[in-house]
Each structure stands twice: as C-alpha cells, then as structure tokens.
CSV table of C-alpha atoms in Angstrom, one decimal:
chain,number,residue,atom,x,y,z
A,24,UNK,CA,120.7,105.3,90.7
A,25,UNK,CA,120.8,104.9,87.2
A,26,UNK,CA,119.0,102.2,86.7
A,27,UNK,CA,115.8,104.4,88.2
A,28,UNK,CA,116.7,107.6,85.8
A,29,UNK,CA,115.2,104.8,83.2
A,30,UNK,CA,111.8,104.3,84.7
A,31,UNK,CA,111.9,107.8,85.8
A,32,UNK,CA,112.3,109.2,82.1
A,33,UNK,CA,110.0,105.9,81.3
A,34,UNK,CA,106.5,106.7,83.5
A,35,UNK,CA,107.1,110.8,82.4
A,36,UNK,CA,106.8,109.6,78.6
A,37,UNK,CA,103.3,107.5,79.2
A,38,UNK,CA,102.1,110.1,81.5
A,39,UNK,CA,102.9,112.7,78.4
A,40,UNK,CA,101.6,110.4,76.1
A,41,UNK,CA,98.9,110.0,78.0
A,42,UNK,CA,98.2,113.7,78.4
A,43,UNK,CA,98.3,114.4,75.0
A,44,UNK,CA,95.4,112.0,74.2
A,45,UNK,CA,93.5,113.6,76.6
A,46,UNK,CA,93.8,116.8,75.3
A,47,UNK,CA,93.2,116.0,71.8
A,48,UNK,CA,89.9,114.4,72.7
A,49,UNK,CA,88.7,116.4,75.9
A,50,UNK,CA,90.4,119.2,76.0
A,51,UNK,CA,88.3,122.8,74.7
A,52,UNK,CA,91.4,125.3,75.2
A,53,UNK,CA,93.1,125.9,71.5
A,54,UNK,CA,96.2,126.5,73.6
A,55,UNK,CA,96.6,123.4,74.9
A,56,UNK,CA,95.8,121.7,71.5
A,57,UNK,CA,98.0,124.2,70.1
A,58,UNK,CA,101.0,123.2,72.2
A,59,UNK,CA,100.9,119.2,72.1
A,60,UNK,CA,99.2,118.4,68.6
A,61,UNK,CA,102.4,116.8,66.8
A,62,UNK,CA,105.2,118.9,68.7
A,63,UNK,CA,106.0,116.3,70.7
A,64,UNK,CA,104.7,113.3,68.8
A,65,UNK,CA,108.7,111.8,68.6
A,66,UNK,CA,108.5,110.9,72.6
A,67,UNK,CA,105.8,108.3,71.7
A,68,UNK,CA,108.5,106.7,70.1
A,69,UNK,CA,111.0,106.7,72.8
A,70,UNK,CA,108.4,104.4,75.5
A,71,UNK,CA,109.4,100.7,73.6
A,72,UNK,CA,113.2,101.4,74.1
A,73,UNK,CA,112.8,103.0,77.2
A,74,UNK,CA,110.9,100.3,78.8
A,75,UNK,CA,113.6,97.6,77.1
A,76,UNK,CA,116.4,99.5,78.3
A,77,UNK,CA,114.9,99.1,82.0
A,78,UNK,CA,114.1,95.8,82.0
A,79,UNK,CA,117.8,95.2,80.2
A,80,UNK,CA,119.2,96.6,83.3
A,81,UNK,CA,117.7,95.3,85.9
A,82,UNK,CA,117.9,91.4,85.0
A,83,UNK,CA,121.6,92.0,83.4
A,84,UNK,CA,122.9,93.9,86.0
A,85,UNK,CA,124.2,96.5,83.4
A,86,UNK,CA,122.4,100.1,82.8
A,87,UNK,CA,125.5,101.4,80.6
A,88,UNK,CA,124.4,102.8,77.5
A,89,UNK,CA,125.8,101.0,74.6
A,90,UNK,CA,126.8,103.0,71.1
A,91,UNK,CA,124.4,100.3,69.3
A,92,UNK,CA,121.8,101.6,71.4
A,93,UNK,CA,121.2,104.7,69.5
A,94,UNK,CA,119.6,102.3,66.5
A,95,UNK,CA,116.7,102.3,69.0
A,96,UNK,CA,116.4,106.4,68.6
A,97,UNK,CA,116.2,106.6,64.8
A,98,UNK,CA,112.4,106.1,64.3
A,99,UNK,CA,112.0,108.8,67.0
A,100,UNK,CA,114.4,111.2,65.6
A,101,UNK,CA,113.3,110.9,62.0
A,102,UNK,CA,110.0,112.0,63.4
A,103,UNK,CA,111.9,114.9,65.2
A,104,UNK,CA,113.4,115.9,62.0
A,105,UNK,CA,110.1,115.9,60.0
A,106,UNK,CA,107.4,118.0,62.5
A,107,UNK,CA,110.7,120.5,62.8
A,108,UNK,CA,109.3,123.2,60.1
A,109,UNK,CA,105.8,122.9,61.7
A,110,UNK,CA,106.8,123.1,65.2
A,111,UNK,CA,108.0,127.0,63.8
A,112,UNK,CA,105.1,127.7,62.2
A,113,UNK,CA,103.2,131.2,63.4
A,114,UNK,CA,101.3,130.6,66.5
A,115,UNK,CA,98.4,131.6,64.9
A,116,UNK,CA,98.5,128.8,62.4
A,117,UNK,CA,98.5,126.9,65.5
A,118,UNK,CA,96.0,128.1,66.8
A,119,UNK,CA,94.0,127.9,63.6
A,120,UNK,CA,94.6,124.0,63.4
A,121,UNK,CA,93.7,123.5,67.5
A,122,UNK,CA,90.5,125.2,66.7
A,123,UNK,CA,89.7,122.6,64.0
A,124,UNK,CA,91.0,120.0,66.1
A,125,UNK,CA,88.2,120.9,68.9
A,126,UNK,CA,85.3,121.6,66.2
A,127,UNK,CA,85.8,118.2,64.3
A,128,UNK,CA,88.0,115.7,65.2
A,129,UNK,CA,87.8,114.5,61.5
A,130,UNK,CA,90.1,117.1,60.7
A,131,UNK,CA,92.8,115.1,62.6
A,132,UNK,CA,92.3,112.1,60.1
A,133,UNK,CA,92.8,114.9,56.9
A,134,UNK,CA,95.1,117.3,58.2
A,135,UNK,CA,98.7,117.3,56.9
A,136,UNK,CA,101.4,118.9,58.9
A,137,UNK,CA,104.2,117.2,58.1
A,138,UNK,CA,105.9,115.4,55.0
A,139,UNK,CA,105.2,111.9,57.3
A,140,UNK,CA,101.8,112.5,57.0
A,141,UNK,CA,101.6,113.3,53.5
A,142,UNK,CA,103.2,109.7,52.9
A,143,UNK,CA,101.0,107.7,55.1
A,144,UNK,CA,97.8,107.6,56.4
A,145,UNK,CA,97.4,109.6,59.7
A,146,UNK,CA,95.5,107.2,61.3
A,147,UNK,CA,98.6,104.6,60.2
A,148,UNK,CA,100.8,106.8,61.9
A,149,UNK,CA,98.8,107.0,65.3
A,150,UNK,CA,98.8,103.3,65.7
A,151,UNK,CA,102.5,103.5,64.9
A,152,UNK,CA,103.1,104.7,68.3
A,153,UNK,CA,101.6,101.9,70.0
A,154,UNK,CA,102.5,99.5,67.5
A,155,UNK,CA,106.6,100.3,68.3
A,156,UNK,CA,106.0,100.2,71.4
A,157,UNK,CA,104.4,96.6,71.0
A,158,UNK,CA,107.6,95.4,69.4
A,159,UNK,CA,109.6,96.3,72.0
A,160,UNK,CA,107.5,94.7,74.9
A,161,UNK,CA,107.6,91.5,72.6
A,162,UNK,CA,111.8,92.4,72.8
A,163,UNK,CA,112.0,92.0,76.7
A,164,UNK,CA,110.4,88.6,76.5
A,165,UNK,CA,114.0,87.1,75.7
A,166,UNK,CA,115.3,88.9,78.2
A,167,UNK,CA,113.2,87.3,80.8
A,168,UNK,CA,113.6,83.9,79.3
A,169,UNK,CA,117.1,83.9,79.7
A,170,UNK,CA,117.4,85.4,83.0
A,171,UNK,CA,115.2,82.1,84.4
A,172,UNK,CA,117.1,80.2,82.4
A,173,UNK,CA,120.0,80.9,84.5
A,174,UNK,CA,121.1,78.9,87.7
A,175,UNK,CA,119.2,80.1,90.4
A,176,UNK,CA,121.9,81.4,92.9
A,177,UNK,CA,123.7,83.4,89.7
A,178,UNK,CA,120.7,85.5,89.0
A,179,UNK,CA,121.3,88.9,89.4
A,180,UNK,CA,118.5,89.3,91.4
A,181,UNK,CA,118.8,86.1,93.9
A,182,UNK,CA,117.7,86.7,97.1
A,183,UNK,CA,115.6,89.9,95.9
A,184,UNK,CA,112.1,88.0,94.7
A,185,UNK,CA,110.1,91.0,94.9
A,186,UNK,CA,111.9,92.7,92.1
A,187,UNK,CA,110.9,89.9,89.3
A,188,UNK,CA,107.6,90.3,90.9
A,189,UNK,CA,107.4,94.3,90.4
A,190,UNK,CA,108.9,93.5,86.7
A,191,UNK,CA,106.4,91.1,85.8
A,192,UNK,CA,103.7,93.3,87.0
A,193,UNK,CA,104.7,96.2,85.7
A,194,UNK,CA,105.2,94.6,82.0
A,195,UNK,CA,101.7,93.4,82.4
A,196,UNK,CA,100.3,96.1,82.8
A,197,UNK,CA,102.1,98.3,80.3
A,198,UNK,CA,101.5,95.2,77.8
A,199,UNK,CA,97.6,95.8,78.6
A,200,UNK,CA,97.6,99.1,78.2
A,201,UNK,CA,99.3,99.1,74.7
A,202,UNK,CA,97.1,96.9,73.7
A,203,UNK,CA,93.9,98.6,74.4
A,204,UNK,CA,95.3,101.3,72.9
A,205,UNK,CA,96.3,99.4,69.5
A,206,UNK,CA,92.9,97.9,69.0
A,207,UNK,CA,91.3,101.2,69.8
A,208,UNK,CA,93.0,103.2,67.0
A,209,UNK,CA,92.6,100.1,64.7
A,210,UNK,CA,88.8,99.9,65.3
A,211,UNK,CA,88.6,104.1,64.6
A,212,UNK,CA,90.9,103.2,62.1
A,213,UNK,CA,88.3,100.2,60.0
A,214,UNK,CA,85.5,102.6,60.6
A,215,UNK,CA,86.6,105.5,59.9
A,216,UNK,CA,85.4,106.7,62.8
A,217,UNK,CA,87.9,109.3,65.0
A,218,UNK,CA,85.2,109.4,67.8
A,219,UNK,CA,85.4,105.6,68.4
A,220,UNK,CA,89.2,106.2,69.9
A,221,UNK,CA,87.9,107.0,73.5
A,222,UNK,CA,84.3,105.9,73.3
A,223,UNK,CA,83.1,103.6,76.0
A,224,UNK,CA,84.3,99.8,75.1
A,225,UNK,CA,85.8,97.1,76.3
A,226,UNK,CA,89.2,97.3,74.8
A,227,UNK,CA,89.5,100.8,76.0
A,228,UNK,CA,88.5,99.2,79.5
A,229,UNK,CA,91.6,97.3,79.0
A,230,UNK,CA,93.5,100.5,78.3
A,231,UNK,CA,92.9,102.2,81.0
A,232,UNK,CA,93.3,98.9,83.7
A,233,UNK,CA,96.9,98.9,81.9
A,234,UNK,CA,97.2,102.5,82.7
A,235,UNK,CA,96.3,102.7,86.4
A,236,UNK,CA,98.2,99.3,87.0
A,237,UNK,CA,101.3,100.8,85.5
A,238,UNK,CA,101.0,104.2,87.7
A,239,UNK,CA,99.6,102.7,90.7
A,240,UNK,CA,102.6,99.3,91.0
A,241,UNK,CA,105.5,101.0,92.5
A,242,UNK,CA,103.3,102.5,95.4
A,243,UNK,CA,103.1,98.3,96.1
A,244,UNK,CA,107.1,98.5,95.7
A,245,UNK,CA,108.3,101.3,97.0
A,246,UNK,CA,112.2,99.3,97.5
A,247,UNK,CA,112.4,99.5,93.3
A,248,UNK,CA,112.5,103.4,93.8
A,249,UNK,CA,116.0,102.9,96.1
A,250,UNK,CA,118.1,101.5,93.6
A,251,UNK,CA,119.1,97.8,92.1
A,252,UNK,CA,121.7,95.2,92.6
A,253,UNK,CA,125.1,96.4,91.1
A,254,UNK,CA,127.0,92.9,91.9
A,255,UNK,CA,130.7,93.5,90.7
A,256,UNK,CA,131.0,89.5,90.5
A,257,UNK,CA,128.3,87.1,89.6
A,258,UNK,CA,126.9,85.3,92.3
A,259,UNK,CA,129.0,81.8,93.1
A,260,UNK,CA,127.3,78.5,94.2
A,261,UNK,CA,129.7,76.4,96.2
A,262,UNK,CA,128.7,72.5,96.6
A,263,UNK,CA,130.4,70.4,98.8
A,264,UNK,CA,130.6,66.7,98.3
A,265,UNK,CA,130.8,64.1,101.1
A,266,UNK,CA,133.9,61.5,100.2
A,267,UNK,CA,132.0,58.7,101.7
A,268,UNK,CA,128.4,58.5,99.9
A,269,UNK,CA,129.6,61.5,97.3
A,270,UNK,CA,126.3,62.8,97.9
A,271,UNK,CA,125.9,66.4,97.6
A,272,UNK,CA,125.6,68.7,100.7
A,273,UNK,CA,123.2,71.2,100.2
A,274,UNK,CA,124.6,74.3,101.2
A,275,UNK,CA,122.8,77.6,101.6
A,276,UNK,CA,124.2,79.7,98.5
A,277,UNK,CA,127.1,82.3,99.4
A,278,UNK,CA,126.7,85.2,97.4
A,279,UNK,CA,130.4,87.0,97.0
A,280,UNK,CA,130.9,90.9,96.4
A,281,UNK,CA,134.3,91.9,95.5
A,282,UNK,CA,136.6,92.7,98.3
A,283,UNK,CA,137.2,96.6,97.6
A,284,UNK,CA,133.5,97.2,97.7
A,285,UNK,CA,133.0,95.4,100.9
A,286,UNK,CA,135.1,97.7,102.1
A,287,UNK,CA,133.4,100.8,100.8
A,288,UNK,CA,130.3,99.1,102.2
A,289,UNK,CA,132.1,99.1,105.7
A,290,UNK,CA,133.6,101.8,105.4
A,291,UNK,CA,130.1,103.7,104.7
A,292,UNK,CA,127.9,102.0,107.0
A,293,UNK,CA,130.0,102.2,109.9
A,294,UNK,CA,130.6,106.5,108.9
A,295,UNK,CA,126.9,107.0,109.1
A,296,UNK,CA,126.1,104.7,111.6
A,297,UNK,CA,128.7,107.5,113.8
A,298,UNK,CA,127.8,110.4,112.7
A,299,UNK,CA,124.3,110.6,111.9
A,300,UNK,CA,123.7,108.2,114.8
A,301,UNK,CA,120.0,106.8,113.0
A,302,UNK,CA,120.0,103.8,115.1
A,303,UNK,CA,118.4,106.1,117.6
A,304,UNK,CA,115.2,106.3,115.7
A,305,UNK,CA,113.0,103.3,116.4
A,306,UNK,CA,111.9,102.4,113.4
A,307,UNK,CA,115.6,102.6,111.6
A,308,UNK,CA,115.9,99.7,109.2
A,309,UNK,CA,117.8,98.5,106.5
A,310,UNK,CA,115.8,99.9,103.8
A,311,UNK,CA,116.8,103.3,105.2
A,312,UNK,CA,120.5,103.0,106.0
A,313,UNK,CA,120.2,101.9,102.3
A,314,UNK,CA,118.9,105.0,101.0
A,315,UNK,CA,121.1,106.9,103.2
A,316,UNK,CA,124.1,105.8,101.9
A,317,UNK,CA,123.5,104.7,98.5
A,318,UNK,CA,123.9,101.0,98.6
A,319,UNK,CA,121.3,98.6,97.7
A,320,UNK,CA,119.4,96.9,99.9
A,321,UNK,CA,120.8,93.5,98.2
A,322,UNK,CA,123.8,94.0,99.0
A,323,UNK,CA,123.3,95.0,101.9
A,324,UNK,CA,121.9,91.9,103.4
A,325,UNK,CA,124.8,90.4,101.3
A,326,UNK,CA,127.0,92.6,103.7
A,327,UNK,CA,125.7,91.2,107.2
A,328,UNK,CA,125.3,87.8,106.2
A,329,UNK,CA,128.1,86.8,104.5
A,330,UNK,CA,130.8,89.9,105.9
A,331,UNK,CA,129.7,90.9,109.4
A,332,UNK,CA,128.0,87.1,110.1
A,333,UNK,CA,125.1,88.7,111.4
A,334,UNK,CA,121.5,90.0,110.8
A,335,UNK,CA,120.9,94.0,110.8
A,336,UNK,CA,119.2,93.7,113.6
A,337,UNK,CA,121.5,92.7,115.4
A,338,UNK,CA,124.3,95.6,114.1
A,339,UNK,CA,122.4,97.8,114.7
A,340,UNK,CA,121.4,96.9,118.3
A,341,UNK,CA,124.9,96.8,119.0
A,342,UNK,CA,125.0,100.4,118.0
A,343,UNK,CA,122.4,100.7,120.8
A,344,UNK,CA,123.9,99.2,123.1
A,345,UNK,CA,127.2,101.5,123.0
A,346,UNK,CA,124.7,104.4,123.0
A,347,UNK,CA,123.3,103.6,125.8
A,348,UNK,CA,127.0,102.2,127.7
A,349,UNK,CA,128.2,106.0,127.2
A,350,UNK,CA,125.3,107.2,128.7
A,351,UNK,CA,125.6,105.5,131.7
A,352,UNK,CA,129.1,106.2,132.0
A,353,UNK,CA,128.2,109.7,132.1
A,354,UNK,CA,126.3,109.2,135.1
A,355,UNK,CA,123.0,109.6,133.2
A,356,UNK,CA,121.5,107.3,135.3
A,357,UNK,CA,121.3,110.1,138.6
A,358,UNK,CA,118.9,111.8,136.3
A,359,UNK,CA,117.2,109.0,134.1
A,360,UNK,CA,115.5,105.4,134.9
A,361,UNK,CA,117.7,102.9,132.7
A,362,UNK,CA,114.2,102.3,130.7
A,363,UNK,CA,114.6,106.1,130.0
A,364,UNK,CA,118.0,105.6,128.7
A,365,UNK,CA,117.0,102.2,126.7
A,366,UNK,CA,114.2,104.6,124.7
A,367,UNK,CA,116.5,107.3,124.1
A,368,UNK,CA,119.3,105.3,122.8
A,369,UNK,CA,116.5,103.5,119.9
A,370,UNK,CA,114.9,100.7,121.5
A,371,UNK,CA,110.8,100.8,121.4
A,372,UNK,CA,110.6,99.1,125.3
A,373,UNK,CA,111.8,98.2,128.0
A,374,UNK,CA,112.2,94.2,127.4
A,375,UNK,CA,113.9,94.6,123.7
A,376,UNK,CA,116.7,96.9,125.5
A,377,UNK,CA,117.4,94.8,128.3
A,378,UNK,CA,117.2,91.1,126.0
A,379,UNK,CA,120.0,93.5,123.5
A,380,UNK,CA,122.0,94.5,126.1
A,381,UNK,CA,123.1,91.3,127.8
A,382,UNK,CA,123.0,89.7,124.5
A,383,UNK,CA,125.8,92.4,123.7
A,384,UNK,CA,127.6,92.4,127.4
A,385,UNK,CA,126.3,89.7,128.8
A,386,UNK,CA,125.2,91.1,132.1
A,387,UNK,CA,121.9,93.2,132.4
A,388,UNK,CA,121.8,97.1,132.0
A,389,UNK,CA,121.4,97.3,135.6
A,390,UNK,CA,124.5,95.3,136.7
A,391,UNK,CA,126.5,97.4,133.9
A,392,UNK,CA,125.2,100.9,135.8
A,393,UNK,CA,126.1,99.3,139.4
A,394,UNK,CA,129.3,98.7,137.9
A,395,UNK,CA,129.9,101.6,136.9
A,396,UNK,CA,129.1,103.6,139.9
C-alpha cells in the first residue's frame, strides 16, 4: 500500500543515517569512511518530509503526492547538487580524507569538501540535519490537532484506535531521538570538542531510547505493515430524534463505503474465500484475508458489520460449514468420524463444529449425515 512505501523509504533513511554515524565514529576501514562521508549527506534531509508525509497520509486519508510537495525536496537537493564534484573525485582522494577521518576526528570539523562547507561551519551543517528534521516533527503537530478536532465517528481512523496509538508512539520516539541527537552535536559544537558527539551522556541516552523505540514499535503493531483506511466517503453519523421528548437516540455510528467498492470488496472476499479455500486453516482471521486480498482491515469489519450484518466469524464459519456439507455428501463419512470431518474442514474441536453447524442448518452434523444417507 502506498501509504507503507512512506514508512518503508522513512525507517531505511534513519537506519542510513544512522549507519553513517557509526561509521564516522567507530568504524576503522577507510572504505567504509570513504563511501558514506558526505556522498549521501542529502538523505538526511529527506527524514523531516518523509515522516510528515506519513503522518499526512494516514490521519487525512490521502497519500497522493502533491506538486507543492517538491518545496519539501529543495534543501535536500541543493545539497545533492553541491557534494556532486566531490562525490567524482579519485578514489584515492577518498581514501586520503577516510584515513584522516579515522586518525583525528578534528579533521571533520576543518575539512572542506564542498562549496556548503566553505560557507558555513561544518559543525553548523551537521546539526542542520537534525535541526530540519526537528521542524518537520514540530509540522505534524497540526496535523494531529486537527484530526481530534474532528467529530469522532468522521475520523478517518474511527474504529481503528490502535493506529493513533502506533502514531503517537512512533512520533515519540522519533521526537526523542532527534533530540538527543541535536543537543549532542550542539554540546561538541560549544566545546569544540568532535569526540563529545557519541561519548557517554545523558542526552545521547535519550538518542539512542529514541532510536530503538522507533525500530522496535511496529513489531508491537504488526496491522500498520498491512495497509491503512482508504474510505472513498467520510464516515457519516446518523442521529435519530424521538418526536415525543426530542431527545436524542444514541445510535451506534454507521460507517458508509461507497457502493462500487463494496462490491469489489464482495466480489474479492467471496473469490478467495472459493478458491484458495483459507477458512480451512484454523487460525484464519481477518487480518489475513486482509493481506490476502489487499483490503484493509478497516474496512473490512466495515464490510461484515454494516454489508453482510455479521461478524467474520461467523462468515467464515459458514464457509465451514459448506466444507464440511460437501463432504458428507460425498459419503465421507464411511471413511471419517464427523469430528474428523469438522477438523478438516477448519474448526480447532469438536464442540466449535457442531455449535457452527446447527447455528448454520439448524440440525446437528449428525442429523445432516443421517439424512443424507
């Protein structure tokens, strides 16, 4: 899904960025230091409008790229544009200047390799980084305000709580490790001091909390990694008022998808429900026919709840059920005990096929095979 091609592209920039640092400050191999000292600096500069265009997405419903968007790339591709003639300098220039890199990290602070950092300080332009990417967290705080600001059932997200959760988190964490970063550089910065960046302190505590928090969240929400809500129409609260008190009657919210891709949700559920037949698996739930077909999960629920008038559970049963009727039909009862055929058509025992099954026919499996012989 789109929407995830942004926090894909997103956690491969701070994991670069990341990277990079690490090298710089730990790394003995001149190749390495040869390859990521300033060739790649520009990314840094895409994280801010990365992040911003995620979080834009997800609460507005809308991952289109927007002309006016490209304003957000200019800082990153001036910087492009200026490392250019180093990044074709000889390789053994290169070399030269990871060497001096590893021997004296000083020389970072005095070395000039491109016409940026003959206008600025260097140490000004490594807290740039962090410093954009500050402005742009600061960016997605309107975006939150007016998503909450909004009527609760017209939220893009209603009925999917664990997604502001995940975003909250997630910006937290990001926010902390930003920063720790800025008030690390700042510090080396006042001081003078290069080695200070990843010496032992508190704010670089804070860095690296930021960091793991940020890597380690979506294994805590796997769903975000499936896709989000694409509603065509905004979700619709209908009140109902009672002529004789005209008192409110609190309704539970309807949410409405348009009627063409209700269909399409129908019309896919109902194709791989037949002919990859993943009710039989025991565990099948909703999360996976959602990844299996492409819909979000949101919708989804939208789809049984408000379309179908039933929980997933129960679809899916039904699905079962039929299974297990065109077993015994074959006469697959002369070879199997009807608990057999209950397992084998998806239910995990004996007491959840037989409750399903006269829920569904309203006789027991039993009565259905005597029937049928």
């Amino acid at each position: 899904f789109p929407v995830s091609i942004y926090l894909g592209i997103l956690f491969f920039l701070v994991s670069l960025y990341c990277f990079v640092q690490w090298v710089f400050y730990y790394s003995a191999s001149p190749t390495l230091v040869a390859i990521f000292y300033t060739n790649f600096s520009f990314l840094a500069y895409l994280m801010g409008p990365v992040n911003y265009w995620y979080v834009r997405s997800v609460l507005n419903d809308n991952y289109r790229f927007k002309k006016k968007d490209l304003w957000h790339l200019v800082p990153s591709l001036i910087i492009l544009i200026t490392i250019i003639p180093y990044m074709f300098t000889s390789w053994i220039e290169k070399i030269r200047v990871a060497s001096s890199i590893i021997n004296n990290l000083y020389f970072l602070i005095n070395y000039e390799p491109t016409i940026i950092h003959k206008l600025f300080r260097n140490g000004y332009i490594y807290l740039s980084r962090d410093f954009y990417t500050f402005i742009y967290l600061i960016l997605t705080i309107p975006i939150f305000v007016r998503y909450f600001r909004q009527v609760k059932v017209k939220r893009v997200l209603f009925g999917q709580g664990f997604m502001i959760k995940w975003l909250l988190i997630f910006q937290f964490s990001f926010f902390l490790m930003v920063v720790g970063h800025i008030l690390v550089i700042s510090r080396a910065i006042s001081l003078d001091n290069p080695d200070l960046v990843y010496a032992g302190s508190k704010v670089q505590l804070l860095a690296v909390i930021g960091l793991i928090g940020l890597l380690i969240s979506p294994f805590f929400f796997p769903e975000i990694l499936y896709g989000l809500p694409r509603i065509p129409n905004n979700v619709l609260k209908n009140n109902k008022v009672d002529k004789r008190n005209s008192a409110p009657i609190n309704k539970k919210p309807i949410a409405h998808l348009e009627s063409k891709y209700l269909h399409l949700i129908e019309q896919k559920v109902g194709q791989c429900m037949m002919e990859k037949q993943p009710f039989l698996r025991k565990n099948f739930n909703l999360t996976e026919l959602s990844f299996m077909i492409r819909i979000p999960v949101h919708h989804l629920a939208i789809y049984f709840r408000e379309e179908k008038k039933q929980s997933f559970t129960s679809y899916r049963n039904q699905w079962r059920v039929k299974y297990a009727k065109s077993l015994i039909d074959e006469g697959k009862t002369k070879e199997l005990t009807l608990e057999a055929i209950g397992m084998l058509s998806g239910f995990a025992n004996r007491n959840s096929f037989i409750i399903a099954f006269k829920r569904s026919e309203e006789i027991s499996p039993h009565e259905y095979a005597s029937d049928s012989n």
